[in-house]
Coordinates of C-alpha atoms in Angstrom, one line a residue:
H1 CA 98.9 127.0 126.0
S2 CA 101.0 130.0 127.2
T3 CA 103.2 131.4 129.9
K4 CA 103.3 134.9 131.5
P5 CA 106.7 135.9 130.2
A6 CA 107.8 138.1 132.9
V7 CA 111.4 137.6 131.9
E8 CA 111.1 139.8 128.9
S9 CA 108.1 142.2 129.9
G10 CA 109.4 145.7 129.6
G11 CA 106.5 147.4 131.4
S12 CA 103.2 146.7 133.4
A13 CA 100.0 145.8 131.5
A14 CA 96.9 147.8 131.8
T15 CA 94.4 146.7 134.4
M16 CA 91.8 144.3 132.9
A17 CA 88.2 145.1 133.2
N18 CA 87.3 141.6 135.0
S19 CA 84.8 141.8 137.7
T20 CA 86.1 138.7 139.4
D21 CA 89.6 138.5 140.7
G22 CA 91.7 135.6 140.0
K23 CA 89.6 134.0 137.3
E24 CA 91.3 133.7 133.9
P25 CA 89.4 135.4 131.0
V26 CA 88.3 133.4 128.0
A27 CA 88.0 134.1 124.2
G28 CA 84.9 136.3 123.3
L29 CA 84.3 137.5 126.9
S30 CA 85.1 141.2 126.8
A31 CA 83.6 143.8 124.3
A32 CA 86.8 144.2 122.3
S33 CA 87.3 140.4 122.1
S34 CA 83.8 139.9 120.7
C35 CA 84.5 142.5 118.0
I36 CA 87.7 140.8 116.7
R37 CA 88.1 137.6 114.8
A38 CA 91.3 136.0 113.6
I39 CA 91.2 133.6 110.7
L40 CA 94.0 131.3 109.5
S41 CA 93.1 131.9 105.7
P42 CA 94.3 129.7 102.9
A43 CA 96.7 131.4 100.6
S44 CA 94.4 130.8 97.6
S45 CA 91.3 132.4 99.3
S46 CA 92.9 135.9 99.4
S47 CA 93.9 136.0 95.8
S48 CA 90.2 135.8 94.6
T49 CA 88.3 137.7 97.4
S50 CA 87.8 140.6 95.1
S51 CA 85.6 138.5 92.9
R52 CA 83.4 137.1 95.6
E53 CA 80.9 138.4 97.9
E54 CA 81.9 138.8 101.6
G55 CA 79.3 136.1 102.7
E56 CA 80.7 133.6 100.3
E57 CA 84.2 134.3 101.3
R58 CA 83.4 133.7 104.9
E59 CA 82.0 130.2 104.1
L60 CA 85.2 129.2 102.4
L61 CA 87.4 130.1 105.3
P62 CA 88.3 128.1 108.4
S63 CA 86.3 128.8 111.7
P64 CA 87.5 132.2 113.2
F65 CA 88.8 132.5 116.7
H66 CA 88.6 135.4 119.1
P67 CA 91.4 137.1 121.4
V68 CA 91.6 136.2 125.0
Y69 CA 93.5 139.3 126.4
T70 CA 92.7 142.8 124.8
H71 CA 93.7 145.0 127.8
Q72 CA 97.1 145.9 126.2
I73 CA 95.5 146.9 123.0
F74 CA 92.2 148.7 123.9
E75 CA 91.7 150.7 127.0
N76 CA 89.0 149.1 129.2
E77 CA 89.0 146.2 126.8
C78 CA 86.6 148.0 124.6
I79 CA 86.6 149.7 121.1
S80 CA 85.4 153.0 122.3
G81 CA 81.8 153.7 120.9
W82 CA 81.5 150.4 119.1
W83 CA 79.4 147.4 119.9
P84 CA 80.1 143.9 118.5
S85 CA 77.7 142.4 115.9
S86 CA 74.4 141.2 117.2
E87 CA 75.4 137.6 117.0
A88 CA 78.7 138.2 118.8
E89 CA 77.0 140.1 121.4
Q90 CA 74.6 137.3 122.0
R91 CA 77.5 134.7 122.1
S92 CA 79.3 137.0 124.6
R93 CA 76.3 137.0 126.9
R94 CA 76.4 133.2 127.0
I95 CA 80.2 133.1 127.5
Y96 CA 79.9 135.6 130.3
K97 CA 77.1 133.7 132.0
F98 CA 79.0 130.5 132.0
W99 CA 82.3 132.3 133.0
K100 CA 80.5 134.0 136.0
E101 CA 79.0 130.8 137.2
E102 CA 82.4 129.2 137.2
C103 CA 83.7 132.2 139.2
D104 CA 81.0 131.6 141.8
N105 CA 81.7 127.9 142.1
G106 CA 78.8 126.7 140.1
T107 CA 76.1 128.9 141.4
D108 CA 74.1 131.1 139.1
G109 CA 76.6 134.1 139.0
G110 CA 73.9 136.5 137.5
G111 CA 70.8 137.0 135.4
A112 CA 70.8 135.5 132.0
G113 CA 71.8 137.8 129.3
E114 CA 74.2 139.9 131.4
L115 CA 77.3 141.3 129.7
H116 CA 81.1 141.6 130.8
P117 CA 81.8 145.0 132.6
S118 CA 83.9 146.1 129.5
Y119 CA 80.6 146.8 127.6
R120 CA 79.8 149.6 129.9
H121 CA 82.5 151.6 127.9
C122 CA 80.8 150.9 124.5
R123 CA 78.4 153.9 125.1
C124 CA 79.0 156.8 122.8
E125 CA 77.7 160.4 122.8
E126 CA 76.3 159.9 119.4
P127 CA 72.6 158.9 119.3
E128 CA 73.0 156.0 116.8
E129 CA 74.4 152.7 118.0
A130 CA 77.2 151.4 115.9
R131 CA 78.5 147.9 115.5
I132 CA 81.8 146.7 114.2
E133 CA 83.4 143.3 113.3
V134 CA 87.0 143.2 112.6
D135 CA 88.4 140.1 110.6
V136 CA 92.2 139.6 110.9
L137 CA 93.0 137.2 108.0
L138 CA 96.3 135.6 108.9
S139 CA 98.5 134.1 106.2
P140 CA 99.2 130.4 106.8
S141 CA 102.8 131.5 107.8
C142 CA 101.4 134.0 110.2
D143 CA 104.0 136.7 109.1
R144 CA 101.4 138.8 107.2
C145 CA 97.8 139.6 107.6
Q146 CA 94.8 141.6 106.1
V147 CA 92.3 143.4 108.1
K148 CA 88.6 143.6 107.0
V149 CA 86.3 145.8 108.9
R150 CA 82.5 145.7 108.7
T151 CA 80.2 148.2 110.3
E152 CA 76.5 149.0 110.7
K153 CA 74.6 151.6 112.4
C154 CA 71.1 151.1 114.1
A155 CA 68.8 152.2 116.7
P156 CA 70.0 151.6 120.3
A157 CA 69.0 148.0 121.3
K158 CA 67.0 147.3 124.5
R159 CA 69.1 145.7 127.1
N160 CA 68.6 144.1 130.5
D161 CA 69.1 146.2 133.5
G162 CA 72.7 146.0 134.6
D163 CA 74.3 145.7 131.2
E164 CA 74.2 149.0 129.6
P165 CA 72.7 152.2 130.9
S166 CA 70.2 154.1 128.8
K167 CA 71.6 156.7 126.5
K168 CA 70.1 159.7 128.6
K169 CA 72.9 162.0 129.6
V170 CA 73.7 162.5 133.1
K171 CA 75.0 165.7 134.7
I172 CA 78.6 165.1 135.8
V173 CA 79.2 167.0 139.2
S174 CA 82.9 167.6 140.2
F175 CA 83.7 167.2 144.0
G176 CA 87.4 168.2 144.8
G177 CA 88.4 167.4 141.2
E178 CA 86.8 164.1 140.9
N179 CA 83.9 163.5 138.7
F180 CA 80.8 161.9 139.9
N181 CA 78.1 160.6 137.7
G182 CA 76.2 158.1 139.9
G183 CA 78.4 155.2 139.1
R184 CA 78.0 155.3 135.4
Q185 CA 80.7 155.7 132.8
P186 CA 81.1 158.9 131.0
E187 CA 80.2 158.9 127.2
Q188 CA 83.2 158.9 125.0
K189 CA 83.9 159.6 121.3
R190 CA 83.5 156.8 118.9
M191 CA 87.1 155.6 117.8
D192 CA 87.7 156.2 114.1
F193 CA 88.9 153.4 111.7
K194 CA 92.3 154.6 111.6
D195 CA 92.8 154.3 115.3
V196 CA 91.1 151.0 115.5
V197 CA 93.5 149.6 112.9
R198 CA 96.5 151.3 114.5
Q199 CA 95.6 149.7 117.9
I200 CA 95.1 146.3 116.4
S201 CA 98.5 146.4 114.5
S202 CA 100.3 146.0 117.9
A203 CA 99.0 142.5 118.1
V204 CA 99.0 141.2 114.5
P205 CA 101.7 140.4 112.1
P206 CA 102.5 143.2 109.5
I207 CA 99.2 144.5 107.8
V208 CA 99.4 144.4 104.1
S209 CA 95.9 145.6 103.3
V210 CA 92.9 147.1 104.9
S211 CA 89.3 147.2 103.7
V212 CA 86.1 148.7 105.3
N213 CA 82.7 147.5 104.2
G214 CA 84.3 145.9 101.1
N215 CA 86.3 149.0 100.0
R216 CA 90.1 148.9 100.1
R217 CA 91.4 151.6 102.3
D218 CA 95.3 151.9 102.0
D219 CA 95.1 155.3 103.9
L220 CA 94.4 153.3 107.0
L221 CA 97.5 151.3 107.0
P222 CA 99.6 152.0 110.1
A223 CA 102.5 154.3 109.4
T224 CA 105.3 152.0 110.7
E225 CA 108.1 150.4 108.9
N226 CA 106.9 146.9 109.9
N227 CA 103.4 147.4 108.4
K228 CA 104.0 149.2 105.1
A229 CA 102.6 147.1 102.4
G230 CA 105.2 145.1 100.6
N231 CA 107.9 146.2 103.2
T232 CA 110.5 143.6 103.8
E233 CA 113.2 144.8 106.3
E234 CA 115.3 141.6 105.8
P235 CA 115.3 139.6 102.6
P236 CA 114.0 136.2 103.4
S237 CA 116.6 133.4 103.7
K238 CA 116.2 130.0 101.9
N239 CA 114.3 128.5 104.8
T240 CA 111.8 131.4 104.9
Q241 CA 110.8 131.7 101.3
R242 CA 107.2 132.5 100.7
E243 CA 104.6 132.2 97.9
E244 CA 103.0 135.5 97.3
D245 CA 99.4 135.8 96.1
S246 CA 98.0 138.7 94.0
T247 CA 97.3 140.8 97.1
G248 CA 100.8 140.7 98.3
A249 CA 99.9 138.7 101.6
A250 CA 102.3 135.9 102.4
G251 CA 101.4 132.3 101.7
Y252 CA 102.8 129.1 103.0
L253 CA 106.5 128.6 104.1
T254 CA 108.2 126.3 101.6
Q255 CA 110.9 125.2 104.1
P256 CA 110.9 125.0 107.8
V257 CA 112.4 127.8 109.9
G258 CA 115.4 126.3 111.8
R259 CA 116.5 122.5 111.9
V260 CA 113.9 119.8 112.2
L261 CA 113.9 118.0 115.5
K262 CA 110.6 115.8 115.0
T263 CA 107.9 115.1 112.8
Y264 CA 104.6 113.4 113.7
H265 CA 101.1 112.9 112.5
R266 CA 97.6 113.9 113.9
K267 CA 94.1 113.6 112.6
T268 CA 92.6 117.0 111.7
K269 CA 89.3 118.1 110.3
D270 CA 89.5 117.9 106.5
G271 CA 90.1 121.4 104.8
T272 CA 89.9 123.5 107.8
G273 CA 93.0 123.0 109.8
S274 CA 90.9 122.6 113.0
A275 CA 92.2 119.8 115.3
R276 CA 88.9 119.2 117.1
V277 CA 87.6 116.2 115.3
K278 CA 84.3 114.4 115.9
D279 CA 83.5 110.9 114.9
D280 CA 81.0 111.9 112.1
E281 CA 83.4 114.5 110.6
S282 CA 85.6 114.0 107.5
V283 CA 89.2 113.9 108.7
E284 CA 92.7 113.7 107.2
E285 CA 96.1 112.6 108.6
S286 CA 98.2 115.7 108.9
K287 CA 101.9 115.9 109.2
F288 CA 103.4 118.3 111.8
V289 CA 107.1 119.4 112.1
V290 CA 108.9 120.6 115.1
T291 CA 111.9 122.7 114.5
L292 CA 114.5 124.6 116.5
A293 CA 115.8 128.1 115.2
E294 CA 118.7 130.2 116.4
G295 CA 117.5 133.8 117.5
S296 CA 120.8 135.2 116.4
D297 CA 120.1 134.2 112.7
P298 CA 118.7 137.6 111.1
S299 CA 116.3 135.7 108.9
V300 CA 115.0 133.9 112.0
A301 CA 114.6 137.1 113.9
C302 CA 112.8 138.7 111.0
Y303 CA 110.4 136.0 110.9
H304 CA 109.8 135.8 114.5
N305 CA 109.3 139.7 114.9
S306 CA 106.4 139.2 112.4
V307 CA 104.9 136.4 114.2
Q308 CA 105.3 137.2 117.9
P309 CA 102.7 140.2 118.2
L310 CA 100.0 137.5 118.1
A311 CA 101.1 136.5 121.7
R312 CA 99.5 139.7 123.1
W313 CA 96.0 138.2 122.3
Y314 CA 96.8 135.0 124.3
I315 CA 99.4 135.8 126.9
E316 CA 98.3 138.2 129.7
T317 CA 101.7 140.2 130.1
A318 CA 103.2 139.4 126.6
D319 CA 105.8 141.7 125.2
D320 CA 108.0 141.5 122.2
V321 CA 111.3 139.6 122.7
D322 CA 114.5 140.6 120.9
V323 CA 115.8 137.2 120.1
T324 CA 119.1 138.6 118.8
D325 CA 119.9 140.0 122.2
D326 CA 122.4 137.8 123.9
G327 CA 123.0 140.0 127.0
R328 CA 121.2 137.6 129.2
G329 CA 121.9 134.3 127.3
S330 CA 121.2 132.7 124.1
W331 CA 117.7 132.7 122.5
K332 CA 116.3 129.8 120.5
I333 CA 112.7 129.4 119.1
M334 CA 111.1 126.1 118.9
Y335 CA 108.4 126.2 116.1
L336 CA 105.6 123.9 115.3
F337 CA 104.5 123.8 111.7
R338 CA 101.7 121.9 109.9
D339 CA 102.9 120.4 106.6
H340 CA 100.1 120.4 104.0
G341 CA 101.9 118.0 101.7
E342 CA 103.3 118.2 98.2
G343 CA 102.3 121.6 96.7
G344 CA 100.1 122.4 99.7
V345 CA 96.4 121.8 100.0
A346 CA 95.7 125.5 99.1
S347 CA 98.4 125.6 96.4
P348 CA 97.8 122.7 94.0
T349 CA 99.8 124.2 91.1
S350 CA 102.9 124.5 93.3
S351 CA 106.0 122.2 92.3
R352 CA 107.5 122.5 95.8
S353 CA 107.2 119.6 98.2
S354 CA 106.3 121.4 101.4
A355 CA 103.8 124.0 102.3
L356 CA 104.1 124.9 105.9
S357 CA 101.6 126.8 108.2
L358 CA 102.3 127.9 111.7
V359 CA 100.8 126.1 114.6
G360 CA 102.8 127.5 117.5
Y361 CA 106.0 128.3 119.1
I362 CA 108.1 128.4 122.3
T363 CA 110.7 131.0 123.0
L364 CA 113.8 129.6 125.1
L365 CA 116.4 131.4 126.8
H366 CA 119.7 129.5 127.7
V367 CA 121.2 131.1 130.9
H368 CA 124.6 130.1 132.2
S369 CA 124.5 129.0 135.8
P370 CA 128.2 129.0 137.1
F371 CA 127.3 128.6 140.7
R372 CA 125.3 125.2 140.2
K373 CA 127.2 122.0 141.1
P374 CA 128.1 121.1 138.5
P375 CA 128.0 124.4 136.5
G376 CA 125.6 124.3 133.6
V377 CA 122.9 126.0 131.6
I378 CA 119.2 126.6 132.7
L379 CA 116.9 126.5 129.8
R380 CA 113.9 128.9 130.6
V381 CA 110.6 128.7 128.8
C382 CA 109.6 132.3 128.3
Q383 CA 106.6 132.3 125.8
A384 CA 104.6 129.3 124.7
L385 CA 101.8 129.7 122.2
I386 CA 99.7 127.2 120.4
L387 CA 97.0 128.8 118.0
P388 CA 93.5 128.2 119.0
P389 CA 92.4 126.0 116.1
Y390 CA 95.0 123.5 117.2
H391 CA 94.1 123.3 120.9
R392 CA 93.4 120.1 122.7
A393 CA 95.1 117.8 120.1
G394 CA 98.2 117.1 122.1
H395 CA 100.5 119.5 120.3
G396 CA 101.5 121.4 123.5
S397 CA 102.6 118.1 125.2
M398 CA 104.4 117.0 122.0
M399 CA 106.4 120.2 122.0
L400 CA 107.3 119.8 125.7
Y401 CA 108.4 116.1 125.2
T402 CA 110.5 117.4 122.2
L403 CA 112.0 120.3 124.4
H404 CA 113.1 117.7 127.0
E405 CA 114.5 115.4 124.4
Y406 CA 116.6 118.4 123.2
A407 CA 117.7 119.2 126.6
E408 CA 118.8 115.6 127.3
S409 CA 120.6 115.4 124.0
S410 CA 122.4 118.8 124.0
H411 CA 126.1 118.8 123.3
A412 CA 128.7 121.4 122.4
T413 CA 127.4 122.2 118.9
T414 CA 123.8 123.0 120.0
I415 CA 124.4 125.9 122.4
T416 CA 126.7 128.4 120.6
T417 CA 126.9 130.9 123.5
F418 CA 127.9 128.3 126.1
P419 CA 129.9 125.6 124.1
G420 CA 130.5 122.2 125.9
I421 CA 128.1 123.0 128.8
E422 CA 125.3 120.7 129.7
I423 CA 121.6 121.8 130.1
L424 CA 120.9 121.1 133.7
E425 CA 117.2 122.2 134.2
V426 CA 114.2 123.2 132.2
N427 CA 112.1 125.9 134.0
V428 CA 109.3 128.2 133.2
E429 CA 109.0 131.8 134.1
D430 CA 105.8 132.7 135.9
P431 CA 103.5 130.1 134.0
A432 CA 99.9 130.7 133.3
P433 CA 97.4 128.2 134.9
A434 CA 96.9 126.3 131.6
F435 CA 100.7 125.9 131.2
V436 CA 101.1 124.8 134.7
A437 CA 98.5 121.9 134.0
L438 CA 100.4 121.1 130.7
R439 CA 103.8 121.0 132.4
D440 CA 102.6 118.9 135.4
Y441 CA 100.9 116.4 133.1
V442 CA 104.2 116.0 131.0
D443 CA 106.6 115.8 134.0
Y444 CA 104.3 113.3 135.7
Q445 CA 104.3 111.0 132.5
R446 CA 108.1 111.3 132.3
F447 CA 108.4 110.4 136.0
L448 CA 106.1 107.4 135.2
S449 CA 108.6 106.3 132.6
I450 CA 111.7 106.3 134.9
C451 CA 109.5 104.3 137.3
G452 CA 108.9 101.7 134.7
R453 CA 105.2 102.3 134.3
S454 CA 103.4 102.7 131.0
S455 CA 102.0 106.0 129.9
P456 CA 99.8 106.6 126.8
D457 CA 101.4 109.9 125.7
T458 CA 105.1 108.7 125.9
S459 CA 104.7 105.6 123.6
G460 CA 107.4 105.8 121.0
L461 CA 109.0 109.0 122.4
N462 CA 111.9 107.2 124.5
V463 CA 111.9 110.2 126.8
T464 CA 114.6 108.9 129.1
S465 CA 117.1 107.3 126.7
K466 CA 119.3 110.4 126.3
N467 CA 119.6 110.7 130.1
S468 CA 120.0 107.1 130.8
D469 CA 123.2 107.4 133.0
C470 CA 121.2 109.6 135.5
V471 CA 118.2 107.3 135.4
K472 CA 120.4 104.3 136.2
K473 CA 121.8 106.0 139.3
L474 CA 118.2 106.6 140.5
N475 CA 116.9 104.3 143.3
L476 CA 113.1 104.6 143.4
D477 CA 112.7 101.6 145.8
Y478 CA 111.4 104.0 148.5
L479 CA 108.2 104.4 146.5
M480 CA 107.5 100.7 147.2
E481 CA 108.8 100.6 150.8
Y482 CA 105.4 101.2 152.5
N483 CA 101.9 100.5 151.7
V484 CA 99.5 103.5 151.5
T485 CA 97.8 102.4 154.7
N486 CA 101.1 103.2 156.5
K487 CA 101.7 106.6 157.8
E488 CA 105.2 106.5 156.7
Y489 CA 104.2 106.3 153.0
F490 CA 103.4 110.0 153.4
F491 CA 106.5 111.2 155.1
P492 CA 108.2 113.9 153.2
V493 CA 110.5 112.7 150.3
S494 CA 114.2 113.7 151.3
E495 CA 116.1 116.5 149.7
E496 CA 118.5 114.0 148.3
R497 CA 115.9 112.0 146.5
L498 CA 114.1 115.1 145.1
T499 CA 117.4 116.3 143.7
S500 CA 118.2 113.0 142.1
V501 CA 114.6 112.8 140.4
A502 CA 114.9 116.6 139.4
G503 CA 118.4 115.9 137.8
A504 CA 117.2 112.8 135.9
L505 CA 114.2 114.6 134.5
K506 CA 116.0 117.9 134.2
I507 CA 113.2 119.7 136.1
T508 CA 113.1 121.9 139.2
K509 CA 112.9 120.4 142.7
R510 CA 109.5 121.8 143.2
Q511 CA 108.3 119.9 140.1
A512 CA 109.9 116.8 141.4
Q513 CA 107.9 117.3 144.6
I514 CA 104.7 117.7 142.5
V515 CA 105.1 114.6 140.5
H516 CA 105.7 112.7 143.8
E517 CA 102.4 114.1 145.2
I518 CA 100.6 113.1 142.0
Y519 CA 102.0 109.7 142.0
K520 CA 101.0 109.1 145.6
L521 CA 97.5 110.4 144.9
A522 CA 97.3 107.8 142.0
Q523 CA 98.3 105.1 144.3
V524 CA 95.6 106.2 146.9
Q525 CA 93.0 106.1 144.2
Q526 CA 94.1 102.8 143.1
W527 CA 94.0 101.4 146.6
K528 CA 90.5 102.6 147.1
R529 CA 89.2 100.9 144.0
Q530 CA 90.7 97.6 145.0
Q531 CA 89.1 97.5 148.3
T532 CA 86.0 95.2 148.7
E533 CA 83.6 94.2 151.5
D534 CA 85.7 90.9 151.8
D535 CA 88.8 92.6 152.7
M536 CA 87.7 94.1 156.0
H537 CA 84.7 95.1 157.9
S538 CA 82.9 98.1 156.2
I539 CA 83.3 100.4 159.2
K540 CA 86.9 99.6 159.7
K541 CA 87.5 100.1 156.0
D542 CA 85.9 103.5 156.1
E543 CA 88.1 104.5 159.0
V544 CA 91.3 103.3 157.2
A545 CA 90.2 105.2 154.0
S546 CA 89.5 108.3 156.1
Q547 CA 93.0 108.1 157.7
V548 CA 94.7 107.5 154.3
Q549 CA 93.0 110.7 153.1
T550 CA 94.1 112.6 156.0
N551 CA 97.6 111.4 155.8
Y552 CA 97.7 112.5 152.2
R553 CA 96.2 115.9 152.9
L554 CA 98.7 116.7 155.7
M555 CA 101.6 115.6 153.3
V556 CA 100.5 118.2 150.7
K557 CA 99.8 120.8 153.3
R558 CA 103.2 120.5 154.7
S559 CA 104.7 121.0 151.3
L560 CA 102.6 124.0 150.6
R561 CA 103.4 125.6 154.0
S562 CA 107.2 125.2 153.3
L563 CA 106.7 126.8 149.8
R564 CA 104.5 129.7 150.8
M565 CA 105.8 130.7 154.1
E566 CA 105.9 134.4 153.2
E567 CA 102.2 134.5 152.1
L568 CA 101.1 132.6 155.3
G569 CA 103.1 135.0 157.4
A570 CA 101.3 137.9 155.8
C571 CA 97.8 136.5 156.4
K572 CA 95.8 138.8 158.7
G573 CA 93.5 136.1 160.2
G574 CA 96.0 134.6 162.6
K575 CA 96.2 130.9 162.9
E576 CA 92.7 130.4 161.8
G577 CA 93.2 132.5 158.7
Q578 CA 96.4 130.6 157.8
K579 CA 94.4 127.3 158.3
A580 CA 91.7 128.5 155.9
L581 CA 94.3 129.6 153.4
L582 CA 96.0 126.3 153.5
R583 CA 92.8 124.5 153.1
R584 CA 92.0 126.5 150.1
W585 CA 95.4 125.9 148.5
F586 CA 95.1 122.2 149.2
E587 CA 91.7 122.0 147.6
Q588 CA 93.0 123.9 144.6
M589 CA 96.0 121.5 144.2
S590 CA 94.0 118.3 145.0
S591 CA 91.4 119.3 142.2
H592 CA 94.2 120.0 139.8
Y593 CA 95.9 116.7 140.5
C594 CA 92.5 114.9 140.1
R595 CA 91.8 116.5 136.8
L596 CA 95.3 115.5 135.5
L597 CA 94.7 111.8 136.6
E598 CA 91.3 111.8 135.1
G599 CA 92.7 113.0 131.8
L600 CA 95.4 110.4 131.8
E601 CA 92.9 107.6 132.7
K602 CA 90.8 108.7 129.6
R603 CA 93.8 108.5 127.4
R604 CA 94.6 105.0 128.6
N605 CA 91.0 103.9 127.9
V606 CA 91.2 105.4 124.4
S607 CA 94.7 103.7 123.8

């Protein structure tokens, strides 16, 4: 899960080649994304790759994952003149078809086998078609990597009309300085290997080795200080010591970066690190460690500067953060590591007790807010990243719970820039849709906790104990004052009550409003399930149910209208246009709330 970190973005991102506005891209969609694979490689595998065939090596490594965003790395989201491998191209066709159907609300968005628009830029002026596959082998600590390039040339493939125009040259005619070629993209030169590696280097940790078709090519290493083989700008501190394999690529961390806040266990697929476990698969119980590190620590900054380029693959507007810069506040980084046990699963001969690999991180900016009453610190989430192999295993929610525990337990020694000042609020800068869903899910479950209701994800977390004084002052009796069949149940929650809930949970007032709306929707759904033919005449029951739905819809629309007045005012369709816009917003919000409640219900059933 990730946020769009506008707080630290230094410039505008290139325009993505998406054909459908507003739809988030997915991994393997674009041409460049299909060509690139990242692999969390065991440290032991890289030491013996020279003695194995490429095919054998691939079988021993965990499942690869593709980037989501490539627009900051490659113009037009394409490696100019190169096509992905045949297998990757076919996979990309399937991904695009499914993605396009979702864009078109479930209807068939196009013919089977079509490709993403970025593929139009794969055309090259050379007659042979060339395919490329770039593997980025990440060290377990993700602070070093190796790049392996494989290529093949072949005759141009036959493709469906609409994907890739034929290789026949088209005369380009200029009208007033603008080129016109009938809507087709001009043919470009094929990008050479050095440029491919140089472009990729801006979105990966320092590269320690490059090979092309099995041949080592040190001449392709990017000529930057961060990417010189064997370069270490800062000597690693005791908590960032690494085991080095024979290739010079970093292995596991032997000590966590920062101080440990929490440890927990999750089931993972044996040997691969994947968190997506099926009933018939061999699984192991893995230990995970959440830490908090000071950005002002030079060794932490050195490690984070190596890791953070990966965010460009998964955060649309990601940019590097200078965590040593205290001009706007104090930077801290919350890391999540997987502990592979004594000696590490890939380093059985090691005598050390920990072998840690990176799972994800959250960058946190502590900003002093002197005009709040009382004055305090705003804790802003700027970047949040969980590596794809660990998605959908509850790691993102666990990090957010831990983040709130930290905010609720903060005291003078935890915030060096603002000693003795309390954290008042946790907010997020321009969150991506996936992070919005995660935050709402966690905030709602924390709200249920202060309401005295059980929640499957908060068992054992004690999410409100550190902020018990604020919780005790809360009076939530108003939630039970009316039944859902009463119109008054859907009256707006007062500013005072929203402020009280926001203060108790250390969230924004808008988030407090959202958790109330989710809570009331849950009550409506529960009321509907409880209705029977014996309660009332079926016609009357339908009328009451319809009125309850209307009351809920009007409540949410009033909230949306208040929040987005400027957008409604800019609507060119008059009152009817504003109504249509509000209707669309409500449908989006209602669908989001329903998915959240469905997910919560599934977890309850599993528990």
